[in-house]
Every structure is written in C-alpha cells, then in structure tokens.
GROMACS .gro file of C-alpha atoms in nm:
model
  229
    1UNK     CA    1   0.000   0.000   0.000
    2UNK     CA    2   0.125   0.348  -0.082
    3UNK     CA    3   0.165   0.557   0.232
    4UNK     CA    4   0.322   0.881   0.116
    5UNK     CA    5   0.429   1.056  -0.203
    6UNK     CA    6   0.655   1.356  -0.252
    7UNK     CA    7   0.709   1.524  -0.588
    8UNK     CA    8   0.960   1.798  -0.666
    9UNK     CA    9   1.023   1.977  -0.995
   10UNK     CA   10   0.817   1.742  -1.209
   11UNK     CA   11   0.667   1.918  -1.515
   12UNK     CA   12   0.469   2.212  -1.372
   13UNK     CA   13   0.486   2.089  -1.011
   14UNK     CA   14   0.744   2.274  -0.807
   15UNK     CA   15   0.682   2.086  -0.485
   16UNK     CA   16   0.397   1.869  -0.365
   17UNK     CA   17   0.351   1.594  -0.109
   18UNK     CA   18   0.064   1.389   0.022
   19UNK     CA   19  -0.004   1.110   0.267
   20UNK     CA   20  -0.233   0.822   0.183
   21UNK     CA   21  -0.437   0.619   0.426
   22UNK     CA   22  -0.645   0.303   0.417
   23UNK     CA   23  -0.941   0.292   0.185
   24UNK     CA   24  -1.020   0.499  -0.119
   25UNK     CA   25  -0.816   0.808  -0.204
   26UNK     CA   26  -0.952   1.049  -0.464
   27UNK     CA   27  -0.756   1.327  -0.636
   28UNK     CA   28  -0.985   1.606  -0.750
   29UNK     CA   29  -0.931   1.942  -0.915
   30UNK     CA   30  -0.985   2.148  -1.224
   31UNK     CA   31  -0.845   2.051  -1.561
   32UNK     CA   32  -0.474   2.130  -1.561
   33UNK     CA   33  -0.443   2.124  -1.183
   34UNK     CA   34  -0.187   1.844  -1.202
   35UNK     CA   35  -0.386   1.530  -1.120
   36UNK     CA   36  -0.241   1.337  -1.414
   37UNK     CA   37   0.107   1.459  -1.324
   38UNK     CA   38   0.073   1.306  -0.978
   39UNK     CA   39  -0.021   0.975  -1.140
   40UNK     CA   40   0.276   1.012  -1.376
   41UNK     CA   41   0.498   1.076  -1.074
   42UNK     CA   42   0.377   0.754  -0.913
   43UNK     CA   43   0.450   0.569  -1.235
   44UNK     CA   44   0.799   0.721  -1.242
   45UNK     CA   45   0.862   0.613  -0.883
   46UNK     CA   46   0.758   0.259  -0.970
   47UNK     CA   47   0.993   0.217  -1.266
   48UNK     CA   48   0.806   0.395  -1.543
   49UNK     CA   49   0.978   0.546  -1.847
   50UNK     CA   50   1.190   0.848  -1.758
   51UNK     CA   51   1.171   1.136  -2.003
   52UNK     CA   52   1.383   1.447  -1.945
   53UNK     CA   53   1.080   1.652  -2.050
   54UNK     CA   54   0.934   1.571  -1.708
   55UNK     CA   55   1.196   1.792  -1.540
   56UNK     CA   56   1.044   2.132  -1.461
   57UNK     CA   57   1.176   2.414  -1.677
   58UNK     CA   58   1.475   2.579  -1.508
   59UNK     CA   59   1.526   2.296  -1.256
   60UNK     CA   60   1.838   2.079  -1.244
   61UNK     CA   61   1.653   1.758  -1.169
   62UNK     CA   62   1.316   1.611  -1.080
   63UNK     CA   63   1.279   1.400  -0.765
   64UNK     CA   64   0.996   1.166  -0.673
   65UNK     CA   65   0.991   0.996  -0.332
   66UNK     CA   66   0.747   0.724  -0.239
   67UNK     CA   67   0.689   0.530   0.082
   68UNK     CA   68   0.503   0.200   0.060
   69UNK     CA   69   0.406  -0.069   0.306
   70UNK     CA   70   0.494  -0.416   0.175
   71UNK     CA   71   0.417  -0.630   0.479
   72UNK     CA   72   0.107  -0.778   0.319
   73UNK     CA   73   0.247  -0.794  -0.035
   74UNK     CA   74   0.437  -1.124  -0.072
   75UNK     CA   75   0.532  -1.050  -0.432
   76UNK     CA   76   0.693  -0.719  -0.339
   77UNK     CA   77   0.874  -0.877  -0.043
   78UNK     CA   78   1.012  -1.151  -0.269
   79UNK     CA   79   1.119  -0.896  -0.532
   80UNK     CA   80   1.302  -0.696  -0.263
   81UNK     CA   81   1.469  -1.009  -0.126
   82UNK     CA   82   1.580  -1.125  -0.471
   83UNK     CA   83   1.737  -0.787  -0.547
   84UNK     CA   84   1.910  -0.753  -0.208
   85UNK     CA   85   1.689  -0.470  -0.081
   86UNK     CA   86   1.640  -0.485   0.296
   87UNK     CA   87   1.286  -0.410   0.410
   88UNK     CA   88   1.282  -0.209   0.731
   89UNK     CA   89   0.976  -0.221   0.955
   90UNK     CA   90   0.767  -0.350   0.667
   91UNK     CA   91   0.821  -0.041   0.451
   92UNK     CA   92   1.031   0.064   0.156
   93UNK     CA   93   1.133   0.415   0.057
   94UNK     CA   94   1.179   0.469  -0.315
   95UNK     CA   95   1.361   0.777  -0.444
   96UNK     CA   96   1.397   0.833  -0.815
   97UNK     CA   97   1.588   1.128  -0.958
   98UNK     CA   98   1.581   1.242  -1.319
   99UNK     CA   99   1.824   1.506  -1.442
  100UNK     CA  100   1.756   1.758  -1.716
  101UNK     CA  101   2.015   1.571  -1.924
  102UNK     CA  102   1.806   1.254  -1.903
  103UNK     CA  103   2.011   1.058  -1.647
  104UNK     CA  104   1.806   0.858  -1.400
  105UNK     CA  105   1.904   0.714  -1.060
  106UNK     CA  106   1.701   0.489  -0.833
  107UNK     CA  107   1.740   0.420  -0.462
  108UNK     CA  108   1.530   0.178  -0.260
  109UNK     CA  109   1.584   0.210   0.116
  110UNK     CA  110   1.902   0.400   0.038
  111UNK     CA  111   2.044   0.130  -0.188
  112UNK     CA  112   2.124   0.210  -0.551
  113UNK     CA  113   1.900  -0.010  -0.764
  114UNK     CA  114   1.838  -0.061  -1.134
  115UNK     CA  115   1.516   0.055  -1.299
  116UNK     CA  116   1.444  -0.308  -1.391
  117UNK     CA  117   1.444  -0.412  -1.024
  118UNK     CA  118   1.231  -0.109  -0.934
  119UNK     CA  119   0.985  -0.209  -1.205
  120UNK     CA  120   0.960  -0.561  -1.060
  121UNK     CA  121   0.889  -0.427  -0.713
  122UNK     CA  122   0.651  -0.161  -0.840
  123UNK     CA  123   0.448  -0.412  -1.042
  124UNK     CA  124   0.358  -0.583  -0.714
  125UNK     CA  125   0.265  -0.262  -0.533
  126UNK     CA  126   0.050  -0.061  -0.772
  127UNK     CA  127  -0.148  -0.128  -1.086
  128UNK     CA  128  -0.230   0.182  -1.287
  129UNK     CA  129  -0.547   0.148  -1.493
  130UNK     CA  130  -0.605   0.387  -1.774
  131UNK     CA  131  -0.548   0.458  -2.139
  132UNK     CA  132  -0.203   0.338  -2.250
  133UNK     CA  133  -0.113   0.248  -1.889
  134UNK     CA  134   0.007  -0.085  -1.754
  135UNK     CA  135  -0.275  -0.318  -1.662
  136UNK     CA  136  -0.222  -0.641  -1.474
  137UNK     CA  137  -0.510  -0.807  -1.657
  138UNK     CA  138  -0.317  -0.775  -1.983
  139UNK     CA  139  -0.006  -0.942  -1.838
  140UNK     CA  140   0.002  -1.305  -1.956
  141UNK     CA  141   0.183  -1.428  -1.645
  142UNK     CA  142  -0.069  -1.252  -1.421
  143UNK     CA  143  -0.354  -1.409  -1.616
  144UNK     CA  144  -0.215  -1.756  -1.544
  145UNK     CA  145  -0.171  -1.669  -1.176
  146UNK     CA  146  -0.530  -1.541  -1.155
  147UNK     CA  147  -0.659  -1.861  -1.317
  148UNK     CA  148  -0.454  -2.085  -1.086
  149UNK     CA  149  -0.578  -1.889  -0.785
  150UNK     CA  150  -0.939  -1.932  -0.898
  151UNK     CA  151  -0.899  -2.308  -0.951
  152UNK     CA  152  -0.742  -2.353  -0.609
  153UNK     CA  153  -0.566  -2.659  -0.462
  154UNK     CA  154  -0.596  -2.869  -0.777
  155UNK     CA  155  -0.401  -2.611  -0.980
  156UNK     CA  156  -0.151  -2.554  -0.699
  157UNK     CA  157  -0.076  -2.927  -0.672
  158UNK     CA  158  -0.044  -2.964  -1.049
  159UNK     CA  159   0.189  -2.664  -1.063
  160UNK     CA  160   0.406  -2.815  -0.789
  161UNK     CA  161   0.426  -3.148  -0.972
  162UNK     CA  162   0.515  -2.980  -1.301
  163UNK     CA  163   0.778  -2.765  -1.128
  164UNK     CA  164   0.934  -3.073  -0.967
  165UNK     CA  165   0.929  -3.266  -1.294
  166UNK     CA  166   1.087  -2.976  -1.482
  167UNK     CA  167   1.356  -2.937  -1.213
  168UNK     CA  168   1.443  -3.308  -1.250
  169UNK     CA  169   1.442  -3.280  -1.629
  170UNK     CA  170   1.666  -2.973  -1.617
  171UNK     CA  171   1.911  -3.150  -1.384
  172UNK     CA  172   1.927  -3.451  -1.617
  173UNK     CA  173   1.971  -3.226  -1.919
  174UNK     CA  174   2.263  -3.048  -1.756
  175UNK     CA  175   2.412  -3.385  -1.653
  176UNK     CA  176   2.382  -3.512  -2.011
  177UNK     CA  177   2.548  -3.197  -2.143
  178UNK     CA  178   2.834  -3.247  -1.896
  179UNK     CA  179   2.878  -3.611  -2.002
  180UNK     CA  180   2.885  -3.512  -2.368
  181UNK     CA  181   3.144  -3.245  -2.292
  182UNK     CA  182   3.354  -3.504  -2.104
  183UNK     CA  183   3.327  -3.740  -2.401
  184UNK     CA  184   3.448  -3.469  -2.639
  185UNK     CA  185   3.743  -3.397  -2.407
  186UNK     CA  186   3.830  -3.769  -2.397
  187UNK     CA  187   3.813  -3.799  -2.776
  188UNK     CA  188   4.033  -3.491  -2.820
  189UNK     CA  189   4.282  -3.637  -2.571
  190UNK     CA  190   4.285  -3.971  -2.756
  191UNK     CA  191   4.347  -3.791  -3.087
  192UNK     CA  192   4.642  -3.609  -2.935
  193UNK     CA  193   4.785  -3.931  -2.789
  194UNK     CA  194   4.744  -4.115  -3.124
  195UNK     CA  195   4.927  -3.828  -3.300
  196UNK     CA  196   5.211  -3.841  -3.049
  197UNK     CA  197   5.238  -4.220  -3.077
  198UNK     CA  198   5.254  -4.192  -3.457
  199UNK     CA  199   5.529  -3.929  -3.433
  200UNK     CA  200   5.729  -4.145  -3.195
  201UNK     CA  201   5.679  -4.451  -3.414
  202UNK     CA  202   5.791  -4.265  -3.727
  203UNK     CA  203   6.120  -4.176  -3.556
  204UNK     CA  204   6.181  -4.542  -3.467
  205UNK     CA  205   6.348  -4.512  -3.126
  206UNK     CA  206   6.564  -4.806  -3.003
  207UNK     CA  207   6.661  -4.920  -2.655
  208UNK     CA  208   6.956  -4.727  -2.509
  209UNK     CA  209   6.930  -4.450  -2.772
  210UNK     CA  210   6.865  -4.179  -2.515
  211UNK     CA  211   7.177  -4.263  -2.314
  212UNK     CA  212   7.388  -4.278  -2.635
  213UNK     CA  213   7.261  -3.940  -2.753
  214UNK     CA  214   7.322  -3.787  -2.411
  215UNK     CA  215   7.684  -3.910  -2.423
  216UNK     CA  216   7.734  -3.768  -2.774
  217UNK     CA  217   7.591  -3.432  -2.668
  218UNK     CA  218   7.828  -3.427  -2.372
  219UNK     CA  219   8.128  -3.498  -2.597
  220UNK     CA  220   8.020  -3.228  -2.846
  221UNK     CA  221   7.983  -2.974  -2.568
  222UNK     CA  222   8.345  -3.044  -2.466
  223UNK     CA  223   8.482  -3.096  -2.818
  224UNK     CA  224   8.730  -2.806  -2.804
  225UNK     CA  225   8.879  -2.929  -2.478
  226UNK     CA  226   8.902  -3.284  -2.615
  227UNK     CA  227   9.075  -3.168  -2.937
  228UNK     CA  228   9.325  -2.961  -2.741
  229UNK     CA  229   9.399  -3.260  -2.514
   0.00000   0.00000   0.00000
C-alpha cells in the first residue's frame, strides 16, 4: 500500500507531497491542476519510463519519493529479497531522480537499484489502470496466476508437480550436457595421444638411444677441450 508521495520539480509541479491512508483516495481538481502529473509521478517512482521533458523548466533535476508498506504484499517482499533490498519495519522508501540531461538514478531504502528491479517491485505494489497504462489483466503471467488462484488446490498441486518434474528434467539435461562435454574432451585427448604415438613410431626409437645421444651431446659440448687434449 502506498503511504506517502513527494514530488519535486516534475513538469509544472514545483513541490507537492501527500499522505495516503487506508481505503479509497480520490484526487480532484480542475483541468490542468496536475492530477495526471501526480499519477505520472507515481509511475515514475515505480519504474516507469523516464523522459527528461518531465523535469520542470529551469530545474536541475526532478525528484519523486514514495513510501510503501509491503508487509502484506508477498510478491513485493520476494522482489526486494531477490534484489538484495532490505525491508525495514515492513516499509520501503523509493527515491527516483531524473536530471535535465536525461540521467536517472534509483534508490530503494538508500540502496542504488536498477530501474528493472524497481519495475519488478513496483508491479507488485500498484497497478495503474487507464489509457495506455500498464494493466495487470493484460499481463500473460498474471492471467495464469489469476486462473490458478481461482482453480485452487488442484491447480496448486499440479503446478508443484510440473515444477518438480521440470527441475528433474533440467538436472538430467545439464548432466547429459556435462557427459557429452567429457566425451568430447576424452576424444580430443585420444586424438592427441594417437598423434604423439605416430610421431614417436615414425622416428623409430631403439633401446639405449637416449643414453647414447646424451653421451654424444656431452662430448660435443666439450669438443674443443678434447681436441686440445
């Protein structure tokens, strides 16, 4: 649940903040009052597209801060855990800055985070419904989750069995790939050994040849001394 929103230097908004409570919150005002801009600011804080045109004219950067409670949002908690974001007292603080040059930075609970991670977390917190906006009902993965939830235990059990079967299949596939790689290594090693054996055989070494050659080399190294003697 969103608990607070702060917007600074976004489009025509110089500074604005609001706190949200339980239940329905309605933004009202005349046309051009900035209602849509507040929604755009929320979208920006949740990983929406950052356009430098959103920075207020004359300002160096636009800043949107958002506080959200994630205690009762398992998907958001999992997204935070997966990305290494520590959740403090069941809340996260998102700060997104957008410079006039178009550079964007994201911090979640003070930790620098990518926009992709922010988008994953934001998708679990808020769903914006409107023309050209993200809608969960149009997300294929969400559709499957909704259907599984409606079916209940039967779908959950089937999903668990399929997940287990796929995990076993994937492990066997990786094992097979490793065995094939080992086989290729063995064949390459055998080829190298055959080549070396053929080279040795073509030379035709005889017993005691190494010792004889070593003695000849020693004599050649001391040839000048031997000639003088």
